[in-house]
């Protein structure tokens, strides 16, 4: 059989794998599909009626969409925390799970693209920044660099995952020249993708809340805290609802990572708070607005203090011996994921616009339509991960292979 027919057969069979499962699987996929369609309907409404359906204004032009984008870029970059020990330090227990970390990276990057599309308002005009037919503005535009690194990282991970699964499906050994160079490139690219995203904000000199050298390290620390925590939770669901075995050794290894990165993230946040509040200049106003409110405007205060509490509580749990028990580790991971989602999203993006460059205090609160779009994108992300995991698990277990046509 010619290679393209073989590959086409693989794609067709992989497609049909997702239509086989128990009632619980069908209910889960139907639930996510419904939520995704609700989000799509909300996005169409936004496309028809414009950005007036959102809570964004001229003074606050980034909101919940970009907040989720900055968070998910970090989740995508965190896959490197499995790649480095697996490929550089030959941690054999991680080889069988590193693929699911990369699938999570692909899913997170797809969601990043969707959040950017939602934030554009008129995504049909995005062609203006494409090379040849538009103007890409490299190397002067940080936005162009961000487009390059996000899509490049998506393609690299898609190649690694796709090639690995296809070779295992065929029962053939991996060609190291088709896999290892891309793995090593993706390790550096993971750092670059989050650093460039941070530089998007750092380079805006008129926004003192972002214009700080510590922002890029904060981005990386939060990514390497929330990312492994998210991966631990994902692995819990995989081993709970599938027959794929993920050992506790993997969980404990990831626990060691977040034991280091969660305190570093908190330390960098506290350093930023000290720098802003102790200097007590007019550049401190965004931080004052975030933590305590400013002149009666306090929309973000109910967001940030629970996030701080979650992060500190997670750190305390992780330092205690009881975090070796999966139940308490899961609690710490959930607190970390939610805490950093708020701190790095609404707690980072919105305060940069308040007060405005003219000194106006215009607050931002996401509308119901925005929340539905966000819900739809997250549902699509879970749907995409479920689809890819549904194909990957039987291939990795050896129950879905080229000579077998009776896949469960």
Short mmCIF file of C-alpha atoms in Angstrom, two decimals:
data_model
loop_
_atom_site.label_atom_id
_atom_site.label_comp_id
_atom_site.label_asym_id
_atom_site.label_seq_id
_atom_site.Cartn_x
_atom_site.Cartn_y
_atom_site.Cartn_z
CA UNK A 1 0.00 0.00 0.00
CA UNK A 2 1.35 3.42 -0.91
CA UNK A 3 2.21 5.64 2.05
CA UNK A 4 -0.54 8.19 1.36
CA UNK A 5 -3.23 5.50 1.29
CA UNK A 6 -1.83 4.10 4.53
CA UNK A 7 -1.90 7.53 6.12
CA UNK A 8 -5.40 8.27 4.84
CA UNK A 9 -6.62 4.99 6.31
CA UNK A 10 -5.05 5.97 9.64
CA UNK A 11 -6.86 9.32 9.64
CA UNK A 12 -10.20 7.72 8.78
CA UNK A 13 -9.85 5.07 11.47
CA UNK A 14 -8.72 7.67 14.02
CA UNK A 15 -11.80 9.72 13.18
CA UNK A 16 -14.14 6.80 13.80
CA UNK A 17 -12.46 5.90 17.10
CA UNK A 18 -14.13 8.98 18.58
CA UNK A 19 -17.56 7.57 17.80
CA UNK A 20 -16.99 4.48 19.93
CA UNK A 21 -17.36 4.53 23.69
CA UNK A 22 -19.67 4.08 26.61
CA UNK A 23 -22.61 6.22 27.71
CA UNK A 24 -20.39 8.33 29.93
CA UNK A 25 -18.11 9.17 26.99
CA UNK A 26 -21.05 10.11 24.75
CA UNK A 27 -22.57 12.26 27.48
CA UNK A 28 -19.25 14.06 28.03
CA UNK A 29 -18.71 14.74 24.33
CA UNK A 30 -22.33 15.85 23.84
CA UNK A 31 -22.06 18.20 26.82
CA UNK A 32 -18.86 19.80 25.47
CA UNK A 33 -20.32 20.05 21.96
CA UNK A 34 -23.40 21.87 23.26
CA UNK A 35 -21.26 24.33 25.24
CA UNK A 36 -19.02 24.90 22.21
CA UNK A 37 -22.05 25.67 20.04
CA UNK A 38 -23.40 28.08 22.66
CA UNK A 39 -20.04 29.85 22.57
CA UNK A 40 -20.08 29.90 18.76
CA UNK A 41 -23.54 31.45 18.81
CA UNK A 42 -22.30 34.15 21.21
CA UNK A 43 -19.30 34.81 18.95
CA UNK A 44 -21.57 35.15 15.89
CA UNK A 45 -23.66 37.66 17.84
CA UNK A 46 -20.47 39.58 18.65
CA UNK A 47 -19.40 39.43 14.99
CA UNK A 48 -22.77 40.82 13.85
CA UNK A 49 -23.27 43.53 16.47
CA UNK A 50 -19.63 44.38 17.10
CA UNK A 51 -17.51 44.71 20.23
CA UNK A 52 -20.34 46.65 21.89
CA UNK A 53 -21.52 43.22 23.04
CA UNK A 54 -18.39 43.04 25.25
CA UNK A 55 -17.43 45.06 28.31
CA UNK A 56 -14.40 46.50 26.52
CA UNK A 57 -14.14 50.20 25.75
CA UNK A 58 -11.64 52.58 24.15
CA UNK A 59 -9.75 53.04 27.45
CA UNK A 60 -9.83 49.29 28.27
CA UNK A 61 -9.32 47.58 24.92
CA UNK A 62 -8.17 44.19 26.26
CA UNK A 63 -10.37 42.11 28.50
CA UNK A 64 -11.35 38.55 29.32
CA UNK A 65 -10.24 37.18 25.93
CA UNK A 66 -6.64 38.37 26.22
CA UNK A 67 -6.63 37.45 29.92
CA UNK A 68 -7.34 33.84 28.95
CA UNK A 69 -4.83 34.05 26.10
CA UNK A 70 -1.95 35.04 28.39
CA UNK A 71 -2.87 32.24 30.79
CA UNK A 72 -3.15 29.54 28.12
CA UNK A 73 0.15 30.45 26.49
CA UNK A 74 1.69 29.51 29.84
CA UNK A 75 -0.21 26.21 29.96
CA UNK A 76 1.12 25.41 26.48
CA UNK A 77 4.69 26.31 27.44
CA UNK A 78 4.53 24.07 30.52
CA UNK A 79 4.71 20.91 28.38
CA UNK A 80 8.45 21.53 28.38
CA UNK A 81 8.52 20.48 32.05
CA UNK A 82 7.86 16.93 30.84
CA UNK A 83 10.09 17.13 27.76
CA UNK A 84 13.26 18.22 29.58
CA UNK A 85 13.41 15.39 32.15
CA UNK A 86 12.19 12.80 29.63
CA UNK A 87 14.59 13.59 26.79
CA UNK A 88 17.53 15.31 28.49
CA UNK A 89 17.67 13.30 31.72
CA UNK A 90 16.15 10.03 30.47
CA UNK A 91 13.38 9.84 33.07
CA UNK A 92 11.84 6.67 31.69
CA UNK A 93 8.60 6.93 33.66
CA UNK A 94 7.87 10.18 31.80
CA UNK A 95 8.30 8.81 28.27
CA UNK A 96 4.83 7.28 28.23
CA UNK A 97 3.10 10.46 29.44
CA UNK A 98 5.09 13.19 27.72
CA UNK A 99 2.85 12.79 24.67
CA UNK A 100 -0.21 13.78 26.70
CA UNK A 101 1.60 16.90 27.90
CA UNK A 102 2.25 17.83 24.28
CA UNK A 103 -1.39 17.17 23.39
CA UNK A 104 -2.30 19.58 26.18
CA UNK A 105 0.08 22.13 24.62
CA UNK A 106 -1.62 21.72 21.23
CA UNK A 107 -5.04 22.15 22.82
CA UNK A 108 -3.96 25.25 24.77
CA UNK A 109 -2.48 26.81 21.62
CA UNK A 110 -5.67 26.17 19.64
CA UNK A 111 -7.59 27.92 22.40
CA UNK A 112 -5.07 30.80 22.29
CA UNK A 113 -5.74 31.25 18.58
CA UNK A 114 -9.51 31.21 19.18
CA UNK A 115 -9.27 33.82 21.94
CA UNK A 116 -7.21 36.08 19.68
CA UNK A 117 -9.77 35.62 16.88
CA UNK A 118 -12.56 36.53 19.31
CA UNK A 119 -10.64 39.61 20.45
CA UNK A 120 -10.02 40.86 16.92
CA UNK A 121 -13.65 41.80 16.42
CA UNK A 122 -13.18 41.52 12.66
CA UNK A 123 -11.08 38.35 12.19
CA UNK A 124 -11.75 38.58 8.45
CA UNK A 125 -9.31 41.50 8.37
CA UNK A 126 -6.43 39.51 9.86
CA UNK A 127 -5.05 39.00 6.35
CA UNK A 128 -3.59 42.51 6.57
CA UNK A 129 -0.77 41.17 8.75
CA UNK A 130 -0.03 38.08 6.66
CA UNK A 131 3.20 38.02 4.61
CA UNK A 132 2.99 38.76 0.87
CA UNK A 133 -0.73 39.67 0.76
CA UNK A 134 -0.40 41.96 3.78
CA UNK A 135 2.42 43.37 5.88
CA UNK A 136 3.90 41.17 8.61
CA UNK A 137 5.99 43.97 10.14
CA UNK A 138 8.92 41.82 11.19
CA UNK A 139 11.15 42.50 13.08
CA UNK A 140 9.70 45.76 14.43
CA UNK A 141 6.32 44.47 15.67
CA UNK A 142 6.18 42.36 18.84
CA UNK A 143 2.70 41.24 17.79
CA UNK A 144 4.18 39.70 14.64
CA UNK A 145 6.80 37.90 16.73
CA UNK A 146 4.03 36.56 18.95
CA UNK A 147 2.09 35.27 15.93
CA UNK A 148 5.28 33.59 14.74
CA UNK A 149 6.19 31.88 18.01
CA UNK A 150 2.65 30.77 18.90
CA UNK A 151 1.95 29.22 15.50
CA UNK A 152 5.48 27.83 15.25
CA UNK A 153 5.14 26.13 18.63
CA UNK A 154 1.75 24.74 17.58
CA UNK A 155 3.22 23.24 14.39
CA UNK A 156 6.23 21.74 16.21
CA UNK A 157 4.05 20.03 18.81
CA UNK A 158 1.60 18.87 16.14
CA UNK A 159 4.48 17.26 14.24
CA UNK A 160 5.92 15.53 17.32
CA UNK A 161 2.54 14.18 18.45
CA UNK A 162 1.35 13.24 14.96
CA UNK A 163 4.58 11.50 13.95
CA UNK A 164 4.86 9.61 17.25
CA UNK A 165 1.28 8.35 17.14
CA UNK A 166 1.48 7.38 13.46
CA UNK A 167 4.69 5.38 13.91
CA UNK A 168 3.30 3.60 16.97
CA UNK A 169 0.12 2.87 15.02
CA UNK A 170 2.22 1.27 12.28
CA UNK A 171 4.34 -0.59 14.84
CA UNK A 172 7.53 0.96 13.50
CA UNK A 173 10.41 2.46 15.53
CA UNK A 174 10.69 6.23 15.65
CA UNK A 175 13.34 7.79 13.44
CA UNK A 176 15.31 9.90 15.91
CA UNK A 177 16.10 12.48 13.21
CA UNK A 178 12.38 13.09 12.73
CA UNK A 179 11.67 13.51 16.43
CA UNK A 180 14.60 14.59 18.62
CA UNK A 181 15.60 17.78 16.75
CA UNK A 182 12.00 18.99 16.98
CA UNK A 183 11.81 18.08 20.67
CA UNK A 184 14.95 20.08 21.46
CA UNK A 185 13.76 23.02 19.36
CA UNK A 186 10.42 22.94 21.16
CA UNK A 187 12.17 23.18 24.54
CA UNK A 188 13.70 26.52 23.59
CA UNK A 189 10.57 27.55 21.72
CA UNK A 190 8.43 26.98 24.83
CA UNK A 191 10.47 29.56 26.72
CA UNK A 192 10.40 31.90 23.73
CA UNK A 193 6.62 31.69 23.26
CA UNK A 194 5.94 32.92 26.77
CA UNK A 195 8.78 35.42 26.84
CA UNK A 196 7.62 37.06 23.62
CA UNK A 197 4.06 37.22 24.97
CA UNK A 198 5.42 38.98 28.07
CA UNK A 199 7.43 41.35 25.86
CA UNK A 200 4.16 42.36 24.15
CA UNK A 201 3.20 43.98 27.45
CA UNK A 202 6.65 45.03 28.68
CA UNK A 203 7.29 47.06 25.53
CA UNK A 204 4.34 49.38 26.17
CA UNK A 205 6.11 52.25 27.91
CA UNK A 206 2.90 54.21 28.46
CA UNK A 207 1.58 51.39 30.68
CA UNK A 208 3.73 51.45 33.84
CA UNK A 209 1.98 48.42 35.35
CA UNK A 210 3.43 46.24 32.56
CA UNK A 211 6.59 48.20 31.82
CA UNK A 212 8.80 46.23 34.20
CA UNK A 213 11.70 43.85 33.57
CA UNK A 214 10.34 41.35 36.10
CA UNK A 215 7.25 40.61 34.01
CA UNK A 216 8.90 38.03 31.73
CA UNK A 217 10.29 36.00 34.69
CA UNK A 218 6.83 36.25 36.32
CA UNK A 219 5.26 34.85 33.16
CA UNK A 220 7.65 31.90 33.12
CA UNK A 221 7.29 31.19 36.85
CA UNK A 222 3.49 31.25 36.67
CA UNK A 223 3.54 29.05 33.55
CA UNK A 224 5.76 26.46 35.20
CA UNK A 225 3.49 26.50 38.27
CA UNK A 226 0.02 26.43 36.70
CA UNK A 227 1.07 24.21 33.78
CA UNK A 228 2.31 21.18 35.74
CA UNK A 229 -0.63 21.61 38.14
CA UNK A 230 -3.02 21.49 35.17
CA UNK A 231 -1.17 18.44 33.79
CA UNK A 232 -1.53 16.61 37.13
CA UNK A 233 -5.29 17.20 37.06
CA UNK A 234 -5.52 16.06 33.42
CA UNK A 235 -3.55 12.89 34.22
CA UNK A 236 -5.92 12.16 37.11
CA UNK A 237 -8.87 12.11 34.70
CA UNK A 238 -6.98 9.99 32.17
CA UNK A 239 -6.16 7.26 34.64
CA UNK A 240 -9.56 7.46 36.35
CA UNK A 241 -11.72 7.16 33.22
CA UNK A 242 -9.46 5.19 30.85
CA UNK A 243 -7.34 2.05 31.02
CA UNK A 244 -4.11 4.00 30.53
CA UNK A 245 -1.82 3.64 33.54
CA UNK A 246 -0.05 6.74 34.84
CA UNK A 247 2.06 6.01 37.90
CA UNK A 248 2.18 8.06 41.08
CA UNK A 249 5.89 8.62 40.35
CA UNK A 250 4.87 10.98 37.56
CA UNK A 251 2.57 12.90 39.90
CA UNK A 252 5.25 13.18 42.57
CA UNK A 253 7.79 14.39 40.02
CA UNK A 254 5.42 17.14 38.87
CA UNK A 255 4.70 17.92 42.53
CA UNK A 256 8.41 18.64 43.04
CA UNK A 257 8.30 21.12 40.16
CA UNK A 258 5.33 23.08 41.49
CA UNK A 259 6.82 23.00 45.00
CA UNK A 260 9.57 25.19 43.53
CA UNK A 261 7.68 27.29 41.00
CA UNK A 262 4.63 28.25 43.11
CA UNK A 263 6.77 30.00 45.80
CA UNK A 264 8.86 31.68 43.08
CA UNK A 265 5.70 32.99 41.43
CA UNK A 266 4.42 34.34 44.75
CA UNK A 267 7.82 35.90 45.52
CA UNK A 268 7.91 37.72 42.17
CA UNK A 269 4.34 38.98 42.68
CA UNK A 270 5.21 40.25 46.17
CA UNK A 271 8.33 41.94 44.75
CA UNK A 272 6.18 43.71 42.18
CA UNK A 273 3.69 44.79 44.86
CA UNK A 274 6.52 46.17 47.02
CA UNK A 275 8.08 48.07 44.13
CA UNK A 276 4.78 49.68 43.22
CA UNK A 277 3.44 50.51 46.68
CA UNK A 278 6.64 51.51 48.49
CA UNK A 279 7.61 54.03 45.81
CA UNK A 280 4.10 55.58 46.08
CA UNK A 281 4.21 57.47 42.77
CA UNK A 282 1.35 57.98 40.33
CA UNK A 283 2.67 54.88 38.53
CA UNK A 284 1.51 52.90 41.59
CA UNK A 285 -2.15 53.60 40.85
CA UNK A 286 -2.81 50.45 38.75
CA UNK A 287 -1.53 48.26 41.60
CA UNK A 288 -3.55 50.24 44.14
CA UNK A 289 -6.61 49.84 41.93
CA UNK A 290 -6.01 46.09 41.67
CA UNK A 291 -5.51 45.45 45.38
CA UNK A 292 -7.64 48.04 47.14
CA UNK A 293 -9.62 49.96 44.54
CA UNK A 294 -9.11 53.58 43.54
CA UNK A 295 -11.50 56.46 44.26
CA UNK A 296 -14.45 54.13 44.74
CA UNK A 297 -13.63 51.95 41.72
CA UNK A 298 -12.91 48.40 42.90
CA UNK A 299 -14.16 45.93 40.27
CA UNK A 300 -10.97 43.83 40.43
CA UNK A 301 -10.63 43.61 44.21
CA UNK A 302 -13.02 40.61 44.47
CA UNK A 303 -10.91 38.87 41.82
CA UNK A 304 -7.38 39.33 43.12
CA UNK A 305 -7.70 38.61 46.85
CA UNK A 306 -9.22 35.13 46.43
CA UNK A 307 -6.45 34.46 43.87
CA UNK A 308 -3.78 35.48 46.39
CA UNK A 309 -5.43 33.29 49.04
CA UNK A 310 -5.56 30.33 46.63
CA UNK A 311 -1.88 30.67 45.70
CA UNK A 312 -0.69 30.99 49.30
CA UNK A 313 -2.89 28.10 50.45
CA UNK A 314 -1.59 25.93 47.60
CA UNK A 315 2.00 26.75 48.59
CA UNK A 316 1.34 25.79 52.22
CA UNK A 317 -0.27 22.48 51.20
CA UNK A 318 2.62 21.67 48.85
CA UNK A 319 5.16 22.22 51.61
CA UNK A 320 3.34 19.84 53.95
CA UNK A 321 3.96 16.06 53.80
CA UNK A 322 0.24 15.47 53.24
CA UNK A 323 0.66 16.76 49.66
CA UNK A 324 2.19 13.35 48.89
CA UNK A 325 -1.37 12.05 49.10
CA UNK A 326 -3.10 12.46 45.75
CA UNK A 327 -6.25 13.96 47.29
CA UNK A 328 -4.40 16.88 48.89
CA UNK A 329 -2.12 17.25 45.87
CA UNK A 330 -5.23 17.65 43.71
CA UNK A 331 -6.54 20.37 46.03
CA UNK A 332 -3.23 22.24 45.78
CA UNK A 333 -3.26 21.88 41.99
CA UNK A 334 -6.82 23.19 41.62
CA UNK A 335 -6.01 26.18 43.85
CA UNK A 336 -2.85 26.87 41.83
CA UNK A 337 -4.63 26.63 38.47
CA UNK A 338 -7.49 28.93 39.51
CA UNK A 339 -5.30 31.35 41.48
CA UNK A 340 -2.83 31.88 38.65
CA UNK A 341 -5.66 32.05 36.09
CA UNK A 342 -7.00 35.11 37.94
CA UNK A 343 -3.62 36.63 38.85
CA UNK A 344 -2.21 36.29 35.34
CA UNK A 345 -5.46 37.05 33.55
CA UNK A 346 -7.80 39.65 34.99
CA UNK A 347 -5.20 40.58 37.61
CA UNK A 348 -2.57 41.42 35.00
CA UNK A 349 -4.28 42.52 31.79
CA UNK A 350 -7.03 44.85 33.02
CA UNK A 351 -5.07 46.90 35.66
CA UNK A 352 -2.66 47.95 32.93
CA UNK A 353 -5.45 50.09 31.45
CA UNK A 354 -6.69 51.62 34.72
CA UNK A 355 -6.19 54.53 35.01
CA UNK A 356 -5.94 55.29 31.30
CA UNK A 357 -3.08 57.30 29.82
CA UNK A 358 -5.31 60.37 30.26
CA UNK A 359 -5.97 59.55 33.91
CA UNK A 360 -9.53 58.30 33.37
CA UNK A 361 -10.91 55.60 35.66
CA UNK A 362 -12.93 53.38 33.33
CA UNK A 363 -13.63 49.95 34.80
CA UNK A 364 -14.06 46.71 32.91
CA UNK A 365 -16.46 43.88 33.69
CA UNK A 366 -17.04 41.06 31.18
CA UNK A 367 -20.56 40.88 29.76
CA UNK A 368 -22.73 37.76 29.63
CA UNK A 369 -21.97 37.41 25.91
CA UNK A 370 -18.22 37.55 26.58
CA UNK A 371 -18.55 34.89 29.26
CA UNK A 372 -20.43 32.64 26.83
CA UNK A 373 -17.68 33.04 24.20
CA UNK A 374 -15.04 32.20 26.82
CA UNK A 375 -17.09 29.21 28.01
CA UNK A 376 -17.39 28.01 24.42
CA UNK A 377 -13.66 28.26 23.76
CA UNK A 378 -12.82 26.37 26.96
CA UNK A 379 -15.41 23.71 26.08
CA UNK A 380 -13.87 23.38 22.62
CA UNK A 381 -10.45 22.99 24.25
CA UNK A 382 -11.67 20.15 26.46
CA UNK A 383 -13.39 18.65 23.43
CA UNK A 384 -10.20 18.80 21.35
CA UNK A 385 -8.15 17.24 24.16
CA UNK A 386 -10.73 14.47 24.59
CA UNK A 387 -10.67 13.73 20.85
CA UNK A 388 -6.87 13.55 20.69
CA UNK A 389 -6.58 11.53 23.91
CA UNK A 390 -9.26 9.12 22.66
CA UNK A 391 -6.99 8.32 19.68
CA UNK A 392 -3.68 8.45 21.56
CA UNK A 393 -4.58 6.14 24.47
CA UNK A 394 -5.40 2.98 22.42
CA UNK A 395 -2.36 3.61 20.21
CA UNK A 396 -0.07 3.92 23.24
CA UNK A 397 -1.69 0.82 24.80
CA UNK A 398 -1.20 -1.12 21.57
CA UNK A 399 -4.91 -1.82 21.04
CA UNK A 400 -5.21 0.44 17.99
CA UNK A 401 -2.72 -0.54 15.31
CA UNK A 402 -2.42 -0.90 11.57
CA UNK A 403 -3.14 -4.63 11.33
CA UNK A 404 -6.03 -4.48 13.83
CA UNK A 405 -9.48 -3.40 12.67
CA UNK A 406 -11.42 -4.11 15.86
CA UNK A 407 -10.69 -1.02 17.90
CA UNK A 408 -12.68 -0.54 21.11
#
